[in-house]
Amino acid sequence: MEYVLHIMILVAIYSILSMSLDVIIGYAGIPALGHAAFALLGAYTSSLLALNFNMTPWLGMFLGAIISSILGAIVAYPSVKLKGDYLSLATLGLGIVVYVIAKKWVSLTRGPMGLSGIPTLSLWGHKISEEWQYCILVWFIAIMIYLLLRMLMRRPFGRVLKSIREDDIAAMSLGKNVNMFKLKIFLVGAFFAGLAGSLYAHYITFIDPSSFSVMKSITILLMVVLGGMGTLKGSVLGAFLIVVIPELLRFVGLPLHVAAPLRQMIYGLTLTLLVIYRPHGIMGKCRWN
Amino acid sequence: MQLLLNSIISSCVILHIGLSFSIIYYSTRFFHLAHGAVYTVGAYTGLCVLNYFVSDSQIIPDTSTQICIYGASAFIAMIIAGIVGALIDRVFYKPLRKRKAPNFIFLLASFGIFIFLQNFIALIYGNQVQSLRIGPIREGYSLMGAVITPIQIFVIMSSMSIFVFLSIVIKYCKIGKAIRAVADSHISASIVGIDPEKIILFVFILGSALAGLSGVLVSLETNLEPSMGFGVLLKGIVAAIIGGIGSFPGVLLGALVIGVVENLAISFLPSGCEDAIVLVILVLFLMFRPQGILGKREERAG
C-alpha cells in the first residue's frame, strides 16, 4: 500500500512538472528543452534554506519557486529572439549549464554527493510523516495548480498564448507584445517547476544533481507530448503513464542493468514515434506546434 | 606548448564530428542529434570487430598487423555507421519530411532516436568504460617539449584530409553541386532534375560514415562508453554554429575556438567547467550572431 501511495505522490509531483512545461511548449508553442533545470533550482534553494537556515519548508518552497522564475526570465531572454530548433538548442544548453553548475559548485550544493536529511513539510506544527498524508497534500497542491493554470489559460492571457503558438508574427501584427507574453509564460512555467522540485526534495529528503539531469527534462517532455501538448489534463495523464508503466515493468523482474537502459530506450523510441505519427499525443488537440 | 598541442588535437576531434554533422545540417536544415549516437555506434562496432580478431588481452606486438586490424575495424565501423545513418533517415526522417514538419519536431525525433540508440548500446555492452587496444602501450613522440601519440597525429591528419576532401567535393564535383542545390531548395533542385531524396540519402551515408570513423579514432585514443556521443556531438554542433552554418572553413574556425577554450578551461578551471563554458558561448552566439562567424546561410522567411 505504501508503494502505491509513493507512486501516486510521484505522479502528482510529475503532473505539476509536466503541466508547467505544457504551458510553455503546448500553449505558447515555445519549444523549451531543459525544463528540469527549473525544478533543480527550486529543489536546491528550498533544501539549502531549510538545511542551513532552518527555514520552514513552505517558505523555502515559495522562495525556491521565485528563484526558479528568475532563472525562467534569464532563459526567456534569448528564447524570444530565436526560432525553432535554435531555441531548443539554446534552452537545452542553458539547462545543461545549470546542471553542471549544480554538480561542480560543491561548496554550495555538495555536488554529486547531494543534500540529505532535508526536512519534510509540516502542517500547523505537525510533521507530515505518513505516506498517505503526504499523498493527500501533494494531490491537493497539484489540483490547485491545475485549476489555477486552467483558469489562466482560459483568460485572455491564455488565448494570446495560443495565438502566439499558431503564428507569432500575426500576433505581433495585432499589437500584442509577444516578447512580454513569452517572458511571462516562462516565469509561470518555471515557478511551478521550481515548486514541484521543492516538493520532490522535501518528500524524498535527498537530492543530487542527477535527479534533474537532461534525461529528466526529456522525460518531462515525453509526458507532455504523450499526454497531449496544449492540454493540462493530457499532461497529468502523461505523467501518470510515464511514472506508472515502468513501475509495472519492474514486476517483470528484469535485472537492473537490463531494465535501466531498456526503460530509456522505450522513452526514446516512444518520443520519436509519437512525434512522427501522433504528435498531438493522447488527448491533444493541436497537430504541429 | 602541451596546451597548444592539446588544443589542436581537441579541435581536430571536434572538427571531425563537426564536419560530418555540418554536411547533414547543410543539406537537410535540421539538427540531426542522432548523429552522436551514430558516432557511438561506429566506436562500438570498432570494438566489436577488434574483439573478433583479437581475444581479450592478447597483445599484438607487430605494428603492421596492428594497423591492418585497426584499419579493418575503422572500415567496417564506417560501413555500419553509414547504414545506420541511412536507416535513420529513411525510417524516421523521410515521413517527417513528407509532412513538412517544423524543425523542432525533427529535433525531438532525433533526440528520441539518440536516446534509443545510446541505451541500446548500453544494453548490449553495459555501461562501464571499455577500451580499444591491441598493441602495447606506447609512449608518445616528443615534439618541442610536448608529447603526442601516433593516434593523435592520425586524428589530426584525418580531420584535415576530410576537411579538404569535403571542401573540394562540395565546390567542384558534380555531386557536390547537387548537394548545394538541394541545400538551397528542394523544389528547385527537383526542377532541374536532381532527386533530393537521393542526395539526402547520400549525405546521410557520407556524414554517418565519417561519424563512425570519428568514433573509432577517438576511442583508440580515449576509452569508450555509451554516453560518449553526447558531449562530442554537442561540441561539434557548437563549433558548427559559431563557425558558421553552411561553410566548412567556418566549422574549422569554430572547432579551433572551441578546442582552445576547452583546453584553457581544463587547465585553469576546476574539471567539468569546460562543458558549461562551451555552452554559454553557444548561447551567446545564438543570441547575438546566429549565423556564426563565417556563416553565409540566410534564414528563409517563414
XYZ file of C-alpha atoms in Angstrom:
591
model
C 0.000 0.000 0.000
C 2.841 2.326 0.847
C 4.316 1.575 -2.515
C 1.147 2.572 -4.315
C 0.988 5.789 -2.323
C 4.592 6.501 -3.168
C 3.805 6.112 -6.841
C 0.776 8.358 -6.543
C 2.863 11.028 -4.856
C 5.388 10.885 -7.665
C 2.595 11.119 -10.224
C 1.309 14.248 -8.515
C 4.709 15.882 -8.464
C 5.418 14.987 -12.069
C 1.982 16.219 -13.055
C 2.887 19.622 -11.741
C 6.146 19.440 -13.671
C 4.531 18.422 -16.906
C 1.768 20.990 -16.578
C 4.379 23.644 -16.016
C 6.170 22.572 -19.178
C 2.983 22.226 -21.157
C 2.061 25.867 -20.664
C 5.351 26.802 -22.287
C 5.504 24.216 -25.051
C 1.896 23.287 -25.637
C 0.057 26.528 -25.071
C 2.620 29.081 -26.108
C 4.384 26.898 -28.614
C 7.880 27.656 -27.340
C 9.986 24.503 -27.749
C 11.859 24.788 -24.487
C 14.022 21.850 -23.545
C 15.995 21.714 -20.350
C 12.980 22.221 -18.091
C 14.441 20.122 -15.299
C 16.827 22.967 -14.552
C 13.964 24.964 -13.057
C 12.994 22.088 -10.828
C 16.634 21.724 -9.820
C 16.862 25.338 -8.779
C 13.658 25.209 -6.767
C 14.664 21.986 -5.069
C 18.143 23.119 -4.151
C 17.011 26.535 -2.988
C 14.428 25.255 -0.587
C 16.621 22.407 0.603
C 19.607 24.615 1.284
C 17.458 27.201 3.024
C 15.900 24.535 5.191
C 19.191 22.813 5.986
C 21.390 25.829 6.559
C 18.972 28.390 7.903
C 16.304 26.205 9.423
C 13.766 27.905 7.281
C 10.371 26.335 7.220
C 9.925 24.294 4.049
C 6.828 26.181 2.965
C 8.672 29.464 2.833
C 11.654 27.745 1.298
C 9.453 26.266 -1.411
C 7.971 29.609 -2.199
C 11.368 31.260 -2.391
C 12.656 28.372 -4.449
C 9.852 28.858 -6.906
C 10.603 32.563 -7.128
C 14.267 31.878 -7.824
C 13.246 29.395 -10.486
C 11.166 32.037 -12.160
C 14.126 34.346 -12.153
C 16.007 31.632 -13.984
C 12.976 31.377 -16.232
C 13.340 35.044 -17.083
C 17.021 34.521 -17.817
C 16.212 31.627 -20.130
C 13.393 33.582 -21.719
C 15.646 36.426 -22.729
C 17.486 34.662 -25.545
C 14.490 32.492 -26.274
C 12.289 35.257 -27.501
C 14.714 36.092 -30.252
C 15.429 32.621 -31.508
C 13.490 30.378 -33.784
C 12.545 26.749 -33.638
C 15.482 24.449 -33.318
C 17.947 27.180 -32.374
C 15.681 27.956 -29.456
C 15.577 24.340 -28.403
C 19.333 24.131 -28.557
C 19.773 27.286 -26.515
C 17.328 26.203 -23.828
C 18.891 22.767 -23.738
C 22.300 24.357 -23.400
C 21.193 26.563 -20.539
C 19.629 23.594 -18.834
C 22.909 21.732 -19.035
C 24.799 24.754 -17.717
C 22.582 24.823 -14.625
C 23.110 21.105 -14.154
C 26.886 21.431 -14.465
C 26.939 24.330 -12.011
C 24.959 22.283 -9.532
C 27.399 19.440 -9.935
C 30.555 21.487 -9.722
C 29.812 24.154 -7.150
C 30.461 21.705 -4.410
C 30.911 24.243 -1.669
C 27.319 25.305 -2.141
C 25.495 22.239 -3.329
C 27.758 19.414 -2.220
C 27.891 18.401 -5.852
C 27.294 14.765 -6.712
C 27.166 13.857 -3.041
C 23.854 15.585 -2.842
C 21.911 17.007 0.037
C 20.402 14.649 2.525
C 18.281 14.907 5.571
C 16.053 17.504 4.020
C 13.215 18.180 6.438
C 9.747 17.163 5.402
C 6.883 19.540 5.246
C 4.818 20.157 8.299
C 1.344 21.497 8.605
C 0.454 23.603 11.624
C 3.328 22.259 13.617
C 2.518 18.676 12.836
C 5.154 16.965 10.734
C 3.817 15.086 7.781
C 5.398 11.728 8.200
C 2.854 9.304 6.867
C 2.769 8.446 3.177
C -0.964 8.938 2.935
C -0.812 12.375 4.494
C 1.806 13.439 2.002
C -0.204 11.935 -0.796
C -3.274 13.955 0.062
C -1.196 17.080 0.446
C 0.595 16.889 -2.889
C -2.533 15.957 -4.754
C -4.281 18.880 -3.169
C -1.488 21.147 -4.332
C -1.491 19.563 -7.777
C -5.207 20.040 -8.200
C -4.950 23.639 -7.060
C -2.248 24.266 -9.607
C -4.280 22.541 -12.281
C -7.280 24.762 -11.575
C -5.113 27.837 -11.430
C -3.415 27.114 -14.721
C -6.661 26.137 -16.373
C -8.187 29.403 -15.328
C -5.151 31.277 -16.533
C -5.293 29.598 -19.918
C -8.944 30.395 -20.355
C -8.435 34.053 -19.753
C -7.305 36.433 -22.487
C -3.743 35.754 -21.411
C -4.105 32.129 -22.408
C -5.760 32.979 -25.678
C -2.934 35.262 -26.643
C -0.502 32.478 -25.851
C -2.329 30.174 -28.183
C -2.264 32.790 -30.888
C 1.463 33.109 -30.394
C 1.729 29.382 -30.812
C -0.173 29.459 -34.048
C 1.600 32.423 -35.582
C 3.615 34.787 -33.500
C 4.116 37.285 -36.272
C 0.389 37.584 -36.744
C 0.006 38.105 -33.027
C 2.593 40.847 -33.148
C 0.850 42.480 -36.053
C -2.292 42.615 -33.967
C -0.430 44.687 -31.431
C 0.360 42.049 -28.845
C 3.709 42.406 -27.144
C 4.737 38.870 -27.937
C 8.058 39.025 -26.129
C 6.370 40.086 -22.915
C 3.939 37.196 -23.126
C 6.726 34.727 -23.764
C 8.636 36.071 -20.814
C 5.596 35.815 -18.571
C 4.840 32.273 -19.528
C 8.418 31.294 -18.790
C 8.025 32.908 -15.392
C 4.867 30.920 -14.748
C 6.233 27.635 -16.023
C 9.487 27.997 -14.160
C 7.700 28.980 -10.963
C 5.643 25.821 -10.828
C 8.517 23.662 -11.933
C 10.531 25.054 -9.036
C 7.646 24.337 -6.730
C 7.462 20.771 -7.941
C 11.202 20.405 -7.464
C 10.902 21.523 -3.859
C 8.013 19.170 -3.229
C 10.167 16.375 -4.561
C 13.101 17.381 -2.372
C 11.068 17.575 0.825
C 9.453 14.258 0.072
C 12.448 12.161 -0.897
C 14.617 14.111 1.602
C 17.624 13.595 -0.598
C 18.537 15.301 -3.847
C 21.541 15.335 -6.079
C 22.099 16.884 -9.476
C 21.349 13.661 -11.297
C 17.733 13.871 -10.179
C 17.422 16.786 -12.577
C 19.545 15.760 -15.496
C 18.945 16.232 -19.188
C 17.225 12.866 -19.231
C 14.782 14.195 -16.670
C 13.988 17.116 -18.954
C 13.351 14.691 -21.778
C 11.166 12.542 -19.549
C 9.039 15.537 -18.631
C 8.862 16.477 -22.283
C 7.737 12.985 -23.090
C 4.970 13.269 -20.518
C 3.765 16.446 -22.159
C 3.937 15.046 -25.674
C 2.407 11.707 -24.763
C -0.494 13.192 -22.898
C -1.009 15.834 -25.478
C 0.557 19.222 -25.900
C -1.751 22.077 -25.142
C -3.952 20.282 -22.675
C -3.403 20.257 -18.928
C -5.364 17.083 -18.413
C -3.161 15.496 -21.001
C -0.059 16.484 -19.064
C -1.419 14.800 -15.969
C -2.250 11.706 -17.984
C 1.212 11.724 -19.496
C 2.781 11.993 -16.068
C 0.671 9.115 -14.846
C 1.595 6.856 -17.739
C 5.292 7.623 -17.699
C 5.576 7.078 -13.967
C 3.366 4.035 -13.683
C 4.237 1.934 -16.706
C 7.959 1.489 -15.939
C 6.954 0.528 -12.410
C 4.784 -2.188 -13.833
C 7.732 -3.402 -15.833
C 9.600 -3.737 -12.586
C 7.445 -6.693 -11.738
C 8.577 -8.475 -14.839
C 11.785 -8.957 -12.964
C 14.458 -7.902 -15.368
C 17.921 -7.396 -13.906
C 18.840 -3.808 -13.294
C 21.488 -3.490 -15.920
C 18.927 -4.530 -18.456
C 15.960 -2.672 -17.063
C 17.526 0.776 -16.841
C 18.731 1.115 -20.431
C 15.623 -0.639 -21.660
C 13.482 1.939 -19.946
C 15.376 4.769 -21.582
C 15.170 3.009 -24.915
C 11.423 2.877 -24.590
C 11.325 6.553 -23.684
C 13.436 7.459 -26.685
C 11.534 5.323 -29.115
C 8.190 6.472 -27.760
C 9.194 10.080 -28.145
C 10.297 9.562 -31.720
C 7.285 7.536 -32.786
C 4.869 9.890 -31.052
C 6.360 12.885 -32.683
C 6.195 11.268 -36.106
C 2.898 9.512 -36.023
C 0.815 11.117 -33.325
C 2.199 14.488 -32.382
C -0.920 15.509 -30.575
C -0.463 12.678 -28.119
C -3.418 11.065 -26.471
C -5.551 13.993 -25.541
C -4.057 16.808 -27.522
C -5.800 18.976 -29.997
C -3.048 20.687 -31.953
C -1.155 18.936 -34.696
C 2.192 20.656 -35.047
C 3.019 23.488 -32.702
C 53.268 24.009 -25.617
C 51.450 20.918 -24.496
C 48.419 23.114 -24.068
C 48.669 24.283 -27.639
C 49.061 20.758 -28.849
C 46.138 19.503 -26.817
C 44.060 22.322 -28.183
C 44.899 21.346 -31.711
C 44.072 17.730 -31.029
C 40.773 18.600 -29.387
C 39.984 20.911 -32.224
C 40.582 18.167 -34.724
C 38.359 15.754 -32.906
C 35.641 18.368 -32.794
C 36.321 19.208 -36.412
C 35.879 15.594 -37.372
C 32.422 15.321 -35.982
C 31.555 18.936 -36.668
C 32.190 18.432 -40.376
C 30.112 15.303 -40.660
C 27.298 16.926 -38.716
C 27.614 20.062 -40.750
C 27.200 18.422 -44.074
C 23.990 16.826 -42.912
C 22.693 20.061 -41.438
C 23.640 21.956 -44.546
C 21.561 19.702 -46.732
C 18.626 18.980 -44.513
C 18.388 22.121 -42.405
C 17.780 20.467 -39.090
C 19.852 19.249 -36.201
C 20.394 15.561 -36.589
C 21.125 14.885 -32.947
C 21.112 11.179 -33.509
C 24.453 11.781 -35.240
C 26.044 11.488 -31.831
C 24.565 8.045 -31.491
C 25.881 7.072 -34.918
C 29.297 8.139 -33.712
C 28.922 5.852 -30.712
C 27.698 3.030 -32.926
C 30.823 3.416 -35.017
C 33.038 3.292 -31.977
C 31.378 0.188 -30.586
C 31.412 -1.509 -33.969
C 35.138 -0.931 -33.937
C 35.271 -2.550 -30.522
C 33.259 -5.460 -31.765
C 35.469 -6.034 -34.774
C 38.584 -5.719 -32.678
C 37.289 -8.261 -30.222
C 36.546 -10.563 -33.085
C 40.088 -10.534 -34.306
C 41.869 -10.320 -31.038
C 40.785 -12.157 -27.959
C 40.676 -10.230 -24.781
C 44.054 -9.214 -23.599
C 46.194 -10.565 -26.325
C 48.788 -8.088 -27.328
C 49.945 -7.957 -30.879
C 53.395 -6.512 -30.993
C 53.654 -6.323 -34.724
C 52.895 -2.798 -35.859
C 51.795 -3.555 -39.361
C 49.301 -6.156 -38.189
C 48.021 -3.649 -35.711
C 47.477 -1.154 -38.444
C 45.692 -3.713 -40.553
C 43.356 -4.629 -37.746
C 42.712 -1.028 -36.798
C 42.127 -0.236 -40.428
C 39.702 -3.105 -40.817
C 37.739 -2.089 -37.769
C 37.615 1.512 -38.900
C 36.439 0.472 -42.327
C 33.716 -1.802 -41.030
C 32.681 0.823 -38.495
C 32.272 3.318 -41.293
C 30.103 0.942 -43.255
C 27.891 0.075 -40.320
C 27.624 3.696 -39.252
C 26.705 4.702 -42.765
C 23.999 2.073 -42.890
C 22.617 3.100 -39.524
C 22.543 6.725 -40.567
C 20.785 5.895 -43.806
C 18.238 3.790 -41.974
C 17.514 6.574 -39.537
C 16.881 8.894 -42.405
C 14.675 6.546 -44.358
C 12.642 5.240 -41.483
C 12.225 8.317 -39.355
C 13.059 11.499 -41.166
C 11.555 10.794 -44.528
C 7.961 10.578 -43.247
C 8.505 13.829 -41.400
C 9.888 15.494 -44.494
C 6.873 14.342 -46.450
C 4.627 16.084 -43.996
C 6.754 19.213 -43.907
C 7.127 19.096 -40.164
C 8.638 22.095 -38.390
C 12.289 21.775 -37.416
C 11.574 21.409 -33.746
C 9.749 18.160 -34.430
C 12.747 16.786 -36.301
C 14.880 17.735 -33.344
C 12.659 15.873 -30.917
C 12.512 12.809 -33.123
C 16.258 12.947 -33.500
C 16.733 13.216 -29.772
C 14.470 10.238 -29.245
C 16.496 8.174 -31.677
C 19.687 9.282 -29.980
C 18.442 8.148 -26.593
C 17.178 4.919 -28.051
C 20.451 4.056 -29.753
C 22.643 5.125 -26.881
C 20.750 2.934 -24.475
C 20.618 0.109 -26.952
C 24.400 0.099 -26.917
C 24.372 0.336 -23.129
C 22.080 -2.659 -23.084
C 24.392 -4.764 -25.192
C 27.738 -3.610 -23.966
C 26.990 -2.411 -20.490
C 27.573 0.992 -19.056
C 31.116 0.543 -17.999
C 34.015 2.021 -19.835
C 35.732 -0.185 -22.371
C 38.965 0.231 -24.147
C 40.107 -0.449 -27.606
C 43.650 -1.524 -27.637
C 45.579 -4.367 -29.115
C 49.080 -3.060 -29.175
C 51.488 -2.466 -26.334
C 51.010 0.892 -24.684
C 53.434 3.207 -26.309
C 54.959 6.441 -25.229
C 54.093 9.266 -27.470
C 56.647 11.077 -29.503
C 58.192 14.195 -28.179
C 57.675 17.335 -30.155
C 59.158 20.568 -28.921
C 58.598 19.786 -25.322
C 55.147 18.273 -25.663
C 54.019 14.711 -26.095
C 51.952 13.480 -28.967
C 50.939 9.946 -29.739
C 50.676 8.352 -33.172
C 46.924 8.094 -32.869
C 46.654 11.771 -32.204
C 48.790 12.502 -35.218
C 46.476 10.343 -37.230
C 43.432 12.166 -35.908
C 44.880 15.481 -36.975
C 45.752 14.174 -40.422
C 42.411 12.532 -40.810
C 40.343 15.543 -39.872
C 42.382 17.785 -42.120
C 42.043 15.477 -45.060
C 38.321 15.141 -44.552
C 38.085 18.894 -44.435
C 39.973 19.255 -47.673
C 38.076 16.381 -49.269
C 34.665 17.741 -48.359
C 35.537 21.260 -49.395
C 36.705 20.083 -52.774
C 33.751 17.830 -53.333
C 31.239 20.482 -52.406
C 32.805 23.047 -54.613
C 33.892 21.178 -57.693
C 32.334 17.749 -58.003
C 29.042 17.102 -59.653
C 27.640 15.544 -56.523
C 28.839 18.492 -54.502
C 26.923 20.835 -56.710
C 23.883 18.635 -56.382
C 24.200 18.791 -52.621
C 24.396 22.546 -52.742
C 21.355 22.668 -54.960
C 19.340 20.542 -52.596
C 20.569 22.587 -49.661
C 19.297 25.730 -51.271
C 15.902 24.462 -52.188
C 14.488 21.005 -52.598
C 11.932 22.147 -55.085
C 14.323 23.998 -57.325
C 16.676 21.060 -57.264
C 13.975 18.695 -58.375
C 13.024 21.071 -61.137
C 16.457 20.757 -62.624
C 16.307 17.022 -62.349
C 18.045 16.270 -59.082
C 16.256 13.916 -56.762
C 16.506 15.486 -53.311
C 15.783 12.236 -51.546
C 18.692 10.500 -53.216
C 21.042 13.334 -52.407
C 19.896 13.458 -48.821
C 20.397 9.743 -48.520
C 23.885 10.124 -49.890
C 24.655 12.910 -47.463
C 23.414 10.835 -44.566
C 25.518 7.868 -45.582
C 28.587 10.034 -46.048
C 28.111 12.004 -42.859
C 27.316 8.955 -40.793
C 30.260 7.003 -42.139
C 32.541 9.891 -41.216
C 30.995 9.960 -37.783
C 31.661 6.263 -37.424
C 35.260 6.893 -38.361
C 35.475 9.655 -35.750
C 34.100 7.241 -33.206
C 36.740 4.634 -33.875
C 39.576 7.124 -33.980
C 38.649 8.795 -30.754
C 38.086 5.532 -28.986
C 41.544 4.356 -29.989
C 42.839 7.256 -28.004
C 40.270 7.542 -25.233
C 38.045 4.851 -23.854
C 34.540 4.024 -24.923
C 31.344 4.377 -23.006
C 27.771 4.528 -24.257
C 27.365 8.197 -23.411
C 30.422 9.316 -25.349
C 28.352 10.602 -28.204
C 26.529 13.379 -26.443
C 29.432 15.516 -25.296
C 31.346 15.261 -28.541
C 28.279 15.959 -30.635
C 27.382 18.999 -28.584
C 30.824 20.448 -29.065
C 30.670 19.650 -32.756
C 27.336 21.437 -33.018
C 28.645 24.433 -31.119
C 31.680 24.555 -33.384
C 29.496 24.391 -36.469
C 27.159 27.092 -35.222
C 29.729 29.557 -34.020
C 31.901 28.994 -37.029
C 29.033 29.457 -39.359
C 26.487 27.074 -40.700
C 26.952 26.330 -44.321
C 30.640 26.892 -44.548
C 33.301 24.285 -43.887
C 36.054 26.757 -43.120
C 33.605 28.075 -40.555
C 33.443 24.694 -38.889
C 37.235 24.620 -38.855
C 37.347 28.006 -37.213
C 34.663 27.077 -34.739
C 36.419 23.860 -33.871
C 39.650 25.729 -33.242
C 37.920 28.200 -30.978
C 36.154 25.513 -29.012
C 39.279 23.382 -28.805
C 41.298 26.241 -27.395
C 38.606 27.375 -25.000
C 38.028 23.844 -23.819
C 41.659 23.181 -23.095
C 42.206 26.527 -21.444
C 39.255 25.785 -19.231
C 40.552 22.343 -18.370
C 43.944 23.759 -17.450
C 42.828 26.647 -15.352
C 39.384 25.882 -14.063
C 38.046 23.001 -11.986
C 37.216 19.968 -14.055
C 33.896 19.792 -15.794
C 33.581 23.538 -16.203
C 34.622 23.411 -19.803
C 31.275 21.970 -20.870
C 29.397 24.799 -19.226
C 31.646 27.419 -20.764
C 31.287 25.961 -24.223
C 27.517 26.010 -23.825
C 27.485 29.576 -22.603
C 29.462 30.519 -25.691
C 26.857 28.735 -27.764
C 24.007 30.630 -26.179
C 25.793 33.933 -26.614
C 26.379 33.228 -30.270
C 22.805 32.120 -30.813
C 21.615 35.325 -29.278
C 23.891 37.766 -30.976
C 25.205 36.174 -34.118
C 23.264 33.070 -35.008
C 24.845 32.761 -38.388
C 28.226 32.320 -36.786
C 31.479 33.996 -37.653
C 31.730 32.946 -41.259
C 28.162 31.975 -41.896
C 26.516 32.711 -45.174
C 23.278 30.898 -44.800
C 20.389 33.317 -44.543
C 17.302 32.043 -42.832
C 14.466 31.835 -45.275
C 11.400 33.808 -44.326
C 8.527 31.850 -42.868
